[in-house]
Short mmCIF file of C-alpha atoms in Angstrom, two decimals:
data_model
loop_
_atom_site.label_atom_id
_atom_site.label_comp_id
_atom_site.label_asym_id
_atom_site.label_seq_id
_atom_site.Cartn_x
_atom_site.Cartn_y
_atom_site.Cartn_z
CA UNK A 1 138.58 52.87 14.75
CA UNK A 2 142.16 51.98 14.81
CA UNK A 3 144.51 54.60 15.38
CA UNK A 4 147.80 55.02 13.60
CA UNK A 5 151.28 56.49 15.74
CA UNK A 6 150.82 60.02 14.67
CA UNK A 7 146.83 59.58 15.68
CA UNK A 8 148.18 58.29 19.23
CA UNK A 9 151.06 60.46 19.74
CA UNK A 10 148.77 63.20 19.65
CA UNK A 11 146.22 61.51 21.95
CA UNK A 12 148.94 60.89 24.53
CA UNK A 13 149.79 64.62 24.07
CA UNK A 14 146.45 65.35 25.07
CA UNK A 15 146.12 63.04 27.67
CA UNK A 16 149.34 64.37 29.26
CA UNK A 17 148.13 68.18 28.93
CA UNK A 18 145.35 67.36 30.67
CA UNK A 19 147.08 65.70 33.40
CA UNK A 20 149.39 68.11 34.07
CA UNK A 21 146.99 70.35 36.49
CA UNK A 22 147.09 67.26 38.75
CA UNK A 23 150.24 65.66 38.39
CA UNK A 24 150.58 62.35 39.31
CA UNK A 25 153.20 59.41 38.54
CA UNK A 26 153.47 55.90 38.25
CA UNK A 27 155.29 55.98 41.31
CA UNK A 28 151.82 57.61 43.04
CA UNK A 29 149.67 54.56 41.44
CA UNK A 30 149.16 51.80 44.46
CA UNK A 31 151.82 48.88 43.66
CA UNK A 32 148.97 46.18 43.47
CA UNK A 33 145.89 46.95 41.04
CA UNK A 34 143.46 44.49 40.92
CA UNK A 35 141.81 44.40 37.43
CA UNK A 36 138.32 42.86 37.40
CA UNK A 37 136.12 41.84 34.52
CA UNK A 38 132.41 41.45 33.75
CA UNK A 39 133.60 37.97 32.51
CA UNK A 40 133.84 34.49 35.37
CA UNK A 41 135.16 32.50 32.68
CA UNK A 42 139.25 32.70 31.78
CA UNK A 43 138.73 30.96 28.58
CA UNK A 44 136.51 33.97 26.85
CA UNK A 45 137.35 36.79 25.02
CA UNK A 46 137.03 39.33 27.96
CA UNK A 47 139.60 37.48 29.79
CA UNK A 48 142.20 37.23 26.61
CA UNK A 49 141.82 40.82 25.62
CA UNK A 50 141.95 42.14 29.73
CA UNK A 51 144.97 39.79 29.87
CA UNK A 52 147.24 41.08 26.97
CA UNK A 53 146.40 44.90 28.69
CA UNK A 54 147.11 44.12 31.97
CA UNK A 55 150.37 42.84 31.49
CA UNK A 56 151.25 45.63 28.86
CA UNK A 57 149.94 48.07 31.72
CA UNK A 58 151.53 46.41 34.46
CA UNK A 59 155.15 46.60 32.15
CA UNK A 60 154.69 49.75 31.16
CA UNK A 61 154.20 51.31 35.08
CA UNK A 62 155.96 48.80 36.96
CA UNK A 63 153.95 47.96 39.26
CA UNK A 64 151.16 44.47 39.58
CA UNK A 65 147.87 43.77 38.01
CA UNK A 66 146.14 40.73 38.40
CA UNK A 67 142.87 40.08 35.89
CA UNK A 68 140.22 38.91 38.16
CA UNK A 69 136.89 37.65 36.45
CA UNK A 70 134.62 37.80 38.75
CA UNK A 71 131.35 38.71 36.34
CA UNK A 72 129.64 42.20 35.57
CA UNK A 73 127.82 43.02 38.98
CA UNK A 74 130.31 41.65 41.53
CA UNK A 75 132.88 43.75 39.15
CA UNK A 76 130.90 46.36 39.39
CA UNK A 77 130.37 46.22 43.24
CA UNK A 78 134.12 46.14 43.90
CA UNK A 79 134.48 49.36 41.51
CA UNK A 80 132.31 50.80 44.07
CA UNK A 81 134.09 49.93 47.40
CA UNK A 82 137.48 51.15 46.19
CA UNK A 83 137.92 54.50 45.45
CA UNK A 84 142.29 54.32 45.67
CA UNK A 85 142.71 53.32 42.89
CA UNK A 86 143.72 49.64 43.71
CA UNK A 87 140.80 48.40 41.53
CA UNK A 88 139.79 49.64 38.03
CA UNK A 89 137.56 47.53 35.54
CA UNK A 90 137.68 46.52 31.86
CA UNK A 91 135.17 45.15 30.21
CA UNK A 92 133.42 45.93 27.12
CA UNK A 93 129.01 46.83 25.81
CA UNK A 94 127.67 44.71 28.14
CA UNK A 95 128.27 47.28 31.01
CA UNK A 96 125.65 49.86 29.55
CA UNK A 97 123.49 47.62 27.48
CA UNK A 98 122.65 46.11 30.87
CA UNK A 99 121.43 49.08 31.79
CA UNK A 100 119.21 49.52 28.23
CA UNK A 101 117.74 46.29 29.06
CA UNK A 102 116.73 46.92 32.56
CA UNK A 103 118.84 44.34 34.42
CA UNK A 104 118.36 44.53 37.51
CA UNK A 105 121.60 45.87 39.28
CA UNK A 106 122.99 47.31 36.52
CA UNK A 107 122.84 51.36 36.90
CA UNK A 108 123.84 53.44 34.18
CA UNK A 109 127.50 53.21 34.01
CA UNK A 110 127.92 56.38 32.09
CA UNK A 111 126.25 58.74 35.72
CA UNK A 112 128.03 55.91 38.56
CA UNK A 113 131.35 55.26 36.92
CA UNK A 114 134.19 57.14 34.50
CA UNK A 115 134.52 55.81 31.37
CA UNK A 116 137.66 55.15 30.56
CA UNK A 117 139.84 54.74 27.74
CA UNK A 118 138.75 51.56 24.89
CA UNK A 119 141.17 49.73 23.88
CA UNK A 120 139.96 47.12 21.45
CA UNK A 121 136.92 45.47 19.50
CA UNK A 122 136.47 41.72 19.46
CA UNK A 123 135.31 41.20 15.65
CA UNK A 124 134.60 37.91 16.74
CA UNK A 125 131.40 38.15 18.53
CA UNK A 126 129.79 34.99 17.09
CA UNK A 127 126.41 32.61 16.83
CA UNK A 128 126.93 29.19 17.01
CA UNK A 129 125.18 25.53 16.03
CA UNK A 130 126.24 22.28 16.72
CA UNK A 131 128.04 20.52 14.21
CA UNK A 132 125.06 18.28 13.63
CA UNK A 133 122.36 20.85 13.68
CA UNK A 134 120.00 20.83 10.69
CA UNK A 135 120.65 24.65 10.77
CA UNK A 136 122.90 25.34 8.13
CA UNK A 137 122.76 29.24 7.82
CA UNK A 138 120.82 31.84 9.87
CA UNK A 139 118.27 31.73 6.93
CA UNK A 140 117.51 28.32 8.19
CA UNK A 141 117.33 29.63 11.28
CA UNK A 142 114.53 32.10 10.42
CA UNK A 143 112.62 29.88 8.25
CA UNK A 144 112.16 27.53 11.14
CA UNK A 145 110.69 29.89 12.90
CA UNK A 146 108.39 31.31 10.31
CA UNK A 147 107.83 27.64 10.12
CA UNK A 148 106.50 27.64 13.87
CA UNK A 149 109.71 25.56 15.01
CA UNK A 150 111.09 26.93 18.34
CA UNK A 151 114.42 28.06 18.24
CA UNK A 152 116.25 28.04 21.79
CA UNK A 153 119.53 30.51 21.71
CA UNK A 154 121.56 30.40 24.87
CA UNK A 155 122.89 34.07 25.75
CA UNK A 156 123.86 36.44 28.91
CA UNK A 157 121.00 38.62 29.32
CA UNK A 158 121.63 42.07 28.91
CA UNK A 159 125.06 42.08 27.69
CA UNK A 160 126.45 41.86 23.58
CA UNK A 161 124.32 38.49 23.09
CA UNK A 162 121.19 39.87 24.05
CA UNK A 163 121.59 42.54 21.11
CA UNK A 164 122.76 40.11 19.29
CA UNK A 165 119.40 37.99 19.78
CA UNK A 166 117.26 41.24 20.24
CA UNK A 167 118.40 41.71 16.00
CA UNK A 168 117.85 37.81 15.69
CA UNK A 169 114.19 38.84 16.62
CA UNK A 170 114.15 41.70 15.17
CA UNK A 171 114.96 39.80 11.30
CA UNK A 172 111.79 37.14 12.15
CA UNK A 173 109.68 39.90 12.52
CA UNK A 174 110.62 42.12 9.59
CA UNK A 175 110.77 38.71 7.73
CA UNK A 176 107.32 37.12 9.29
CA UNK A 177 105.44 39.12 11.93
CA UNK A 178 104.97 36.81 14.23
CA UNK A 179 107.45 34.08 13.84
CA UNK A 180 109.94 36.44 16.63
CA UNK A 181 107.84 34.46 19.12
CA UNK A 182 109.75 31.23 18.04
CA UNK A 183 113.25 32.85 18.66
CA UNK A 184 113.51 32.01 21.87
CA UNK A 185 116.03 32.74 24.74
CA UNK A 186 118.09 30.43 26.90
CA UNK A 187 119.47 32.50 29.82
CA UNK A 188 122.86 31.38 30.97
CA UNK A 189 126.06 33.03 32.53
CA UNK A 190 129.64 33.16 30.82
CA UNK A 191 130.95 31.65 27.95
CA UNK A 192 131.28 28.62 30.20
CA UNK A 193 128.00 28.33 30.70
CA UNK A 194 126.22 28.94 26.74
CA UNK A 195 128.77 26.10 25.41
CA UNK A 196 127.23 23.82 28.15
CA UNK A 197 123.80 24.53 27.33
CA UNK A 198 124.90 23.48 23.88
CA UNK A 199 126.68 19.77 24.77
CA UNK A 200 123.31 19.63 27.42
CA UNK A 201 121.54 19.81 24.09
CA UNK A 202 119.20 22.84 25.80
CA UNK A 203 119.77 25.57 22.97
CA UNK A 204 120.07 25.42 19.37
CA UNK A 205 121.97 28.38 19.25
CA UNK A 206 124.46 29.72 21.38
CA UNK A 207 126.25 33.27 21.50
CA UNK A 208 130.17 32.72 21.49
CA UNK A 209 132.89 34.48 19.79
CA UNK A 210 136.07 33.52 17.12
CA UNK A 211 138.47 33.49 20.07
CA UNK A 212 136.80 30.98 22.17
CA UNK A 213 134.81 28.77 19.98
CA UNK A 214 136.83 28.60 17.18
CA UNK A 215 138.74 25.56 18.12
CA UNK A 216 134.58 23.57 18.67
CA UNK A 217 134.34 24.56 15.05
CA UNK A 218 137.58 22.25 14.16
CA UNK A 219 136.91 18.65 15.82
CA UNK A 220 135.20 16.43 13.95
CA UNK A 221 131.64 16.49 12.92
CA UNK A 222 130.74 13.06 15.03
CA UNK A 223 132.38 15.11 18.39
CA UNK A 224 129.28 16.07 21.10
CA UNK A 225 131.48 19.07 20.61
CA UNK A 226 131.88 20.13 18.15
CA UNK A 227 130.37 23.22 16.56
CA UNK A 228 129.65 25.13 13.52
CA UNK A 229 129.65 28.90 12.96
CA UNK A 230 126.43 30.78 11.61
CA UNK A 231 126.34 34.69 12.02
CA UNK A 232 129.52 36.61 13.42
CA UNK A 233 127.75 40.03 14.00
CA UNK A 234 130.97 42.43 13.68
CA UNK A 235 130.64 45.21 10.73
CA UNK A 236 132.44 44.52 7.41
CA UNK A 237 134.92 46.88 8.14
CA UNK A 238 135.61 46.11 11.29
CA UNK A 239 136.48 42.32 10.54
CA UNK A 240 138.49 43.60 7.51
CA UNK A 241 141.18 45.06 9.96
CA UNK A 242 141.59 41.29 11.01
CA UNK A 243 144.17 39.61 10.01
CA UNK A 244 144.06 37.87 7.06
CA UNK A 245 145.58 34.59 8.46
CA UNK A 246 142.04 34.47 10.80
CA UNK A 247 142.18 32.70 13.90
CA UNK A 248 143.11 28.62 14.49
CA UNK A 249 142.66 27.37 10.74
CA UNK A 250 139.77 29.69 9.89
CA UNK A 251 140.97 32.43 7.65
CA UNK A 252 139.95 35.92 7.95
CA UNK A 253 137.96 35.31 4.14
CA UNK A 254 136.33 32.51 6.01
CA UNK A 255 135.08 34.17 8.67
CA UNK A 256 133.51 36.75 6.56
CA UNK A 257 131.21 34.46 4.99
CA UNK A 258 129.24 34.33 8.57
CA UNK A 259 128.98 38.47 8.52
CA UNK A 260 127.13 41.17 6.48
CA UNK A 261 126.18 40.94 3.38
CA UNK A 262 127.26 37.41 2.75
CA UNK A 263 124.87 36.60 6.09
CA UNK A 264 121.79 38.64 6.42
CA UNK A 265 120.52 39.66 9.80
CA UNK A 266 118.13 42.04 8.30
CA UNK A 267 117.24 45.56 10.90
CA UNK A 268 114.25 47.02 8.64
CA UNK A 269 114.14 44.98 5.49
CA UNK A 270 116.78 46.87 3.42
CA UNK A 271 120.02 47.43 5.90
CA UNK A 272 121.77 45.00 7.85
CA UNK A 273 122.10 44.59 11.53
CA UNK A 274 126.12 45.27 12.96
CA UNK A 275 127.59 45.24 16.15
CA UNK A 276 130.82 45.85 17.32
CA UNK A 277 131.86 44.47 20.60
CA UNK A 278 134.51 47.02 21.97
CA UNK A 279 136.29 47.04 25.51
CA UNK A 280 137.16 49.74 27.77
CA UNK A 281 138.22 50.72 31.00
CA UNK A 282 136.14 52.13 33.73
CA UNK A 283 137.23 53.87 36.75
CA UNK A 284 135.30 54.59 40.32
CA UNK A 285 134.08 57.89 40.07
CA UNK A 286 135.56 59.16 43.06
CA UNK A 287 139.13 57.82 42.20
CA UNK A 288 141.74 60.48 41.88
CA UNK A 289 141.70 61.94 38.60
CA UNK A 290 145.64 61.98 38.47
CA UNK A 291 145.61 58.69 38.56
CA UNK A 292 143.42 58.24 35.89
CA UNK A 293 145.14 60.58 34.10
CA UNK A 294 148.79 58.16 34.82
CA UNK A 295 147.04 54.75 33.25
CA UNK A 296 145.87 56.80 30.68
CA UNK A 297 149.03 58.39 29.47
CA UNK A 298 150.42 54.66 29.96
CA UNK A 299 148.02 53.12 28.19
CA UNK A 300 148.43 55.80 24.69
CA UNK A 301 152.51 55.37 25.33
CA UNK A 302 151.75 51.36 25.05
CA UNK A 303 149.43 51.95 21.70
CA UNK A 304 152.23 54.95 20.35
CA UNK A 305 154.94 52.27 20.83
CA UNK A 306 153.27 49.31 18.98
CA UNK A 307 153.88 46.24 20.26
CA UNK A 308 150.47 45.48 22.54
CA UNK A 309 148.99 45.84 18.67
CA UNK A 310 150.56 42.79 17.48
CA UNK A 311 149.52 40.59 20.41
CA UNK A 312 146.13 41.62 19.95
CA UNK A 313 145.97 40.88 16.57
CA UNK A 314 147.13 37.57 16.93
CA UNK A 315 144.45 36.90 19.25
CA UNK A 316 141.98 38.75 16.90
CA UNK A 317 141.42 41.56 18.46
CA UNK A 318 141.50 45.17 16.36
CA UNK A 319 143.79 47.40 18.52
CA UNK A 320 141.29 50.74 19.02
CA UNK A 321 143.23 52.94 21.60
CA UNK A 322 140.84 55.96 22.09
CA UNK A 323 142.01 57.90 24.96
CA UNK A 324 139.12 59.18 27.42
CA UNK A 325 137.04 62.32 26.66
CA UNK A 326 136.86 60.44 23.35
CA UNK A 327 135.99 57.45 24.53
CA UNK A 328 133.01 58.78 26.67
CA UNK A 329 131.75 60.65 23.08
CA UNK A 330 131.87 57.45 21.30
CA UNK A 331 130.36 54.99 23.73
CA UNK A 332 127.45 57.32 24.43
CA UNK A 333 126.86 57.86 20.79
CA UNK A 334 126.54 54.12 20.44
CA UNK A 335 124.68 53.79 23.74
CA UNK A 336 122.13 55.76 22.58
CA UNK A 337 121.65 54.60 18.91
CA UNK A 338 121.38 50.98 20.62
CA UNK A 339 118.88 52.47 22.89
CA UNK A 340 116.59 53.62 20.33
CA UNK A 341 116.70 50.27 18.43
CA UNK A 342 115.77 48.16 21.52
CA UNK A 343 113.38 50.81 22.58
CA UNK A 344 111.64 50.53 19.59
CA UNK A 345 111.49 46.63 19.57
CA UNK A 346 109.90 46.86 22.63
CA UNK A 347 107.30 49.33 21.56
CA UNK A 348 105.98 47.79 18.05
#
C-alpha cells in the first residue's frame, strides 16, 4: 500500500500524539546508530533499500547510521544485546517466515522484538535460469518435473525464497501429485551465494530479485553469466506501482510478463500464488519507547515530504510508509495467512 501526503500527514499526526506521553527528541537519540540487516551481501536488495533509509534517516535527525549486513541471526543477536537504542534493524519477511519454517534460531519476532514501521516492498523478488538453460518459462520448469527431471533451485532457507519455492512445490503438486519431489532445494546464504551456485552450475534455478540480477539478464547469451528471468513473484498490483521505465533496460511491461497471470504459479488449481516482499524496521523490545516514537515521527516526516519516494523508485522499490501500530496489524495478518499455506503443505 502506498500512501499519499494527506495519508502520511495524518500518520505522522498519529505517531506524534502518541509520542507525546514520552517525549523524546532527536537530540535524546544516541549520535551513532548502527543499522543492521538480515542481508551479508551489499549488492542485494536489502542492502539498496536499508541504504536509501538510512541516509534519509540519518538527514532527517542529524545524527550517523551506518548499514551493517551482517545476515538475519547475527542481526538479530545484536538487536538483543542493545537495548539504547544504538542498534535498530531493517529487514523485510524473512524475519518471521523463519520462524514459520522452524529455523533454528529464529524466535518469533512478533513476541522478542517491536515491529516497527515498513517502509517499502521490493516488487522485484525474482526466479532465475541461466541464459542457456533449456528452461524457457516456469511451465518448463514444471513439466520437467512431472517429467521425473530434477530441478535444483538455490534459495535462503526460511526467508522470501523459501515461500517462493514452497509455491514452486506447491504448483507440481496441484499440477502432478508427485512430481513436487523433483523440485528440489539448493540451500545457500545471500544473494552472493545463489548467483554462485548458478556460475558453479549446482542449481537450475536460483531466487534473486530485479535490483540485483537484472544487469545477469543483459550480457550476452554466450556469458557463464549471464541469466534469464522466469517468475518474478510480486502481485499485479504491486508491480504496477513500478515505474514504467523498469529497471536497467527491462521495462516495467517487461517485467510483467514473468508475474501473474501472464506466468502461472498455480496455489490450488484456479488462483495464483503472490508474494510481496516488504521491509520494515524492528526495534529491541526493551528500547525506550520515546525513541521509537522519534525515528518514527522521522521516518512519516521523510515519506510526508517526498523525496526518499523518488529514490526508491528509481531503484524499484514501491515507497509503503506504514507507521507502527499499523504495521504490526498488517505483518501479522500476512504472517498468519502465510502460516496457514505452509502449514498446510506440510500436512497433505
Amino acid at each position: 500500500m502506498t500512501l499519499n501526503r494527506r495519508t502520511l500527514l495524518a500518520a505522522l499526526g498519529t505517531v506524534a500524539l502518541a509520542a507525546s506521553p514520552l517525549t523524546a527528541s532527536a537530540q535524546d537519540l544516541p549520535r551513532n546508530i548502527r543499522m543492521v540487516i538480515g542481508s551479508t551481501s551489499t549488492g542485494g536488495d536489502t542492502y539498496q533499500n536499508s541504504a536509501i533509509v538510512a541516509e534519509a534517516l540519518a538527514e532527517h535527525l542529524g545524527v550517523n547510521i551506518k548499514v551493517d549486513p551482517v545476515g538475519t541471526s547475527e542481526g538479530l543477536k545484536a538487536l538483543d544485546r542493545d537495548s539504547r537504542g544504538t542498534t535498530i534493524m531493517l529487514h523485510h519477511d524473512q524475519i518471521y517466515l523463519s520462524h514459520v519454517y522452524g529455523v533454528p534460531g529464529n524466535d518469533d519476532p512478533f513476541a522478542n522484538y517491536v515491529i516497527g514501521p515498513t517502509v517499502a516492498i521490493n516488487p522485484g523478488n525474482a526466479f532465475l535460469v541461466p541464459a542457456n538453460s533449456p528452461y524457457q518459462t516456469m511451465e518448463d520448469i514444471l513439466a520437467a518435473a512431472e517429467a521425473g527431471t530434477p530441478v535444483r533451485v538455490a534459495i535462503q532457507p526460511g526467508g522470501v525464497s523459501e515461500i517462493g519455492f514452497t509455491a514452486m512445490q506447491n504448483a507440481a503438486r496441484v499440477n502432478a501429485p508427485g512430481s513436487e519431489a523433483n523440485v528440489v532445494a539448493v540451500n545457500t546464504g545471500s544473494q552472493a551465494d545463489k548467483n554462485q551456485a548458478m556460475w558453479d552450475g549446482l542449481a537450475d534455478v536460483i531466487n534473486g530479485s530485479i535490483q540485483a540480477n537484472e544487469q545477469f539478464t543483459q550480457l550476452p547469451a554466450d556469458d557463464a553469466k549471464a541469466m534469464r528471468f522466469v517468475w518474478i513473484t510480486a502481485r499485479p498490483a504491486t508491480l504496477e506501482q513500478a515505474p514504467e521505465a523498469g529497471m536497467g533496460d527491462t521495462t516495467r511491461d517487461d517485467f510483467m510478463q514473468f508475474a501473474s497471470p501472464a506466468t502461472s504459479v498455480t496455489l490450488d488449481g484456479s488462483e495464483d500464488f503472490a508474494f510481496d516482499k516488504e521491509f520494515f524496521l524492528l526495534y529491541n523490545k526493551d528500547m525506550d519507547p520515546a525513541l521509537m516514537d522519534t525515528i518514527d515521527a522521522a521516518l512519516a516526516e521523510i515519506y510526508a515530504e517526498g523525496s526518499i519516494q523518488q529514490k526508491q523508485a528509481a531503484a524499484f522499490f514501491i515507497p509503503n510508509f506504514q507507521a507502527r501500530d499499523a504495521a504490526l496489524a498488517h505483518l501479522s495478518a500476512k504472517r498468519d495467512r502465510i502460516s496457514g499455506i505452509v502449514n498446510q503443505l506440510k500436512a497433505e
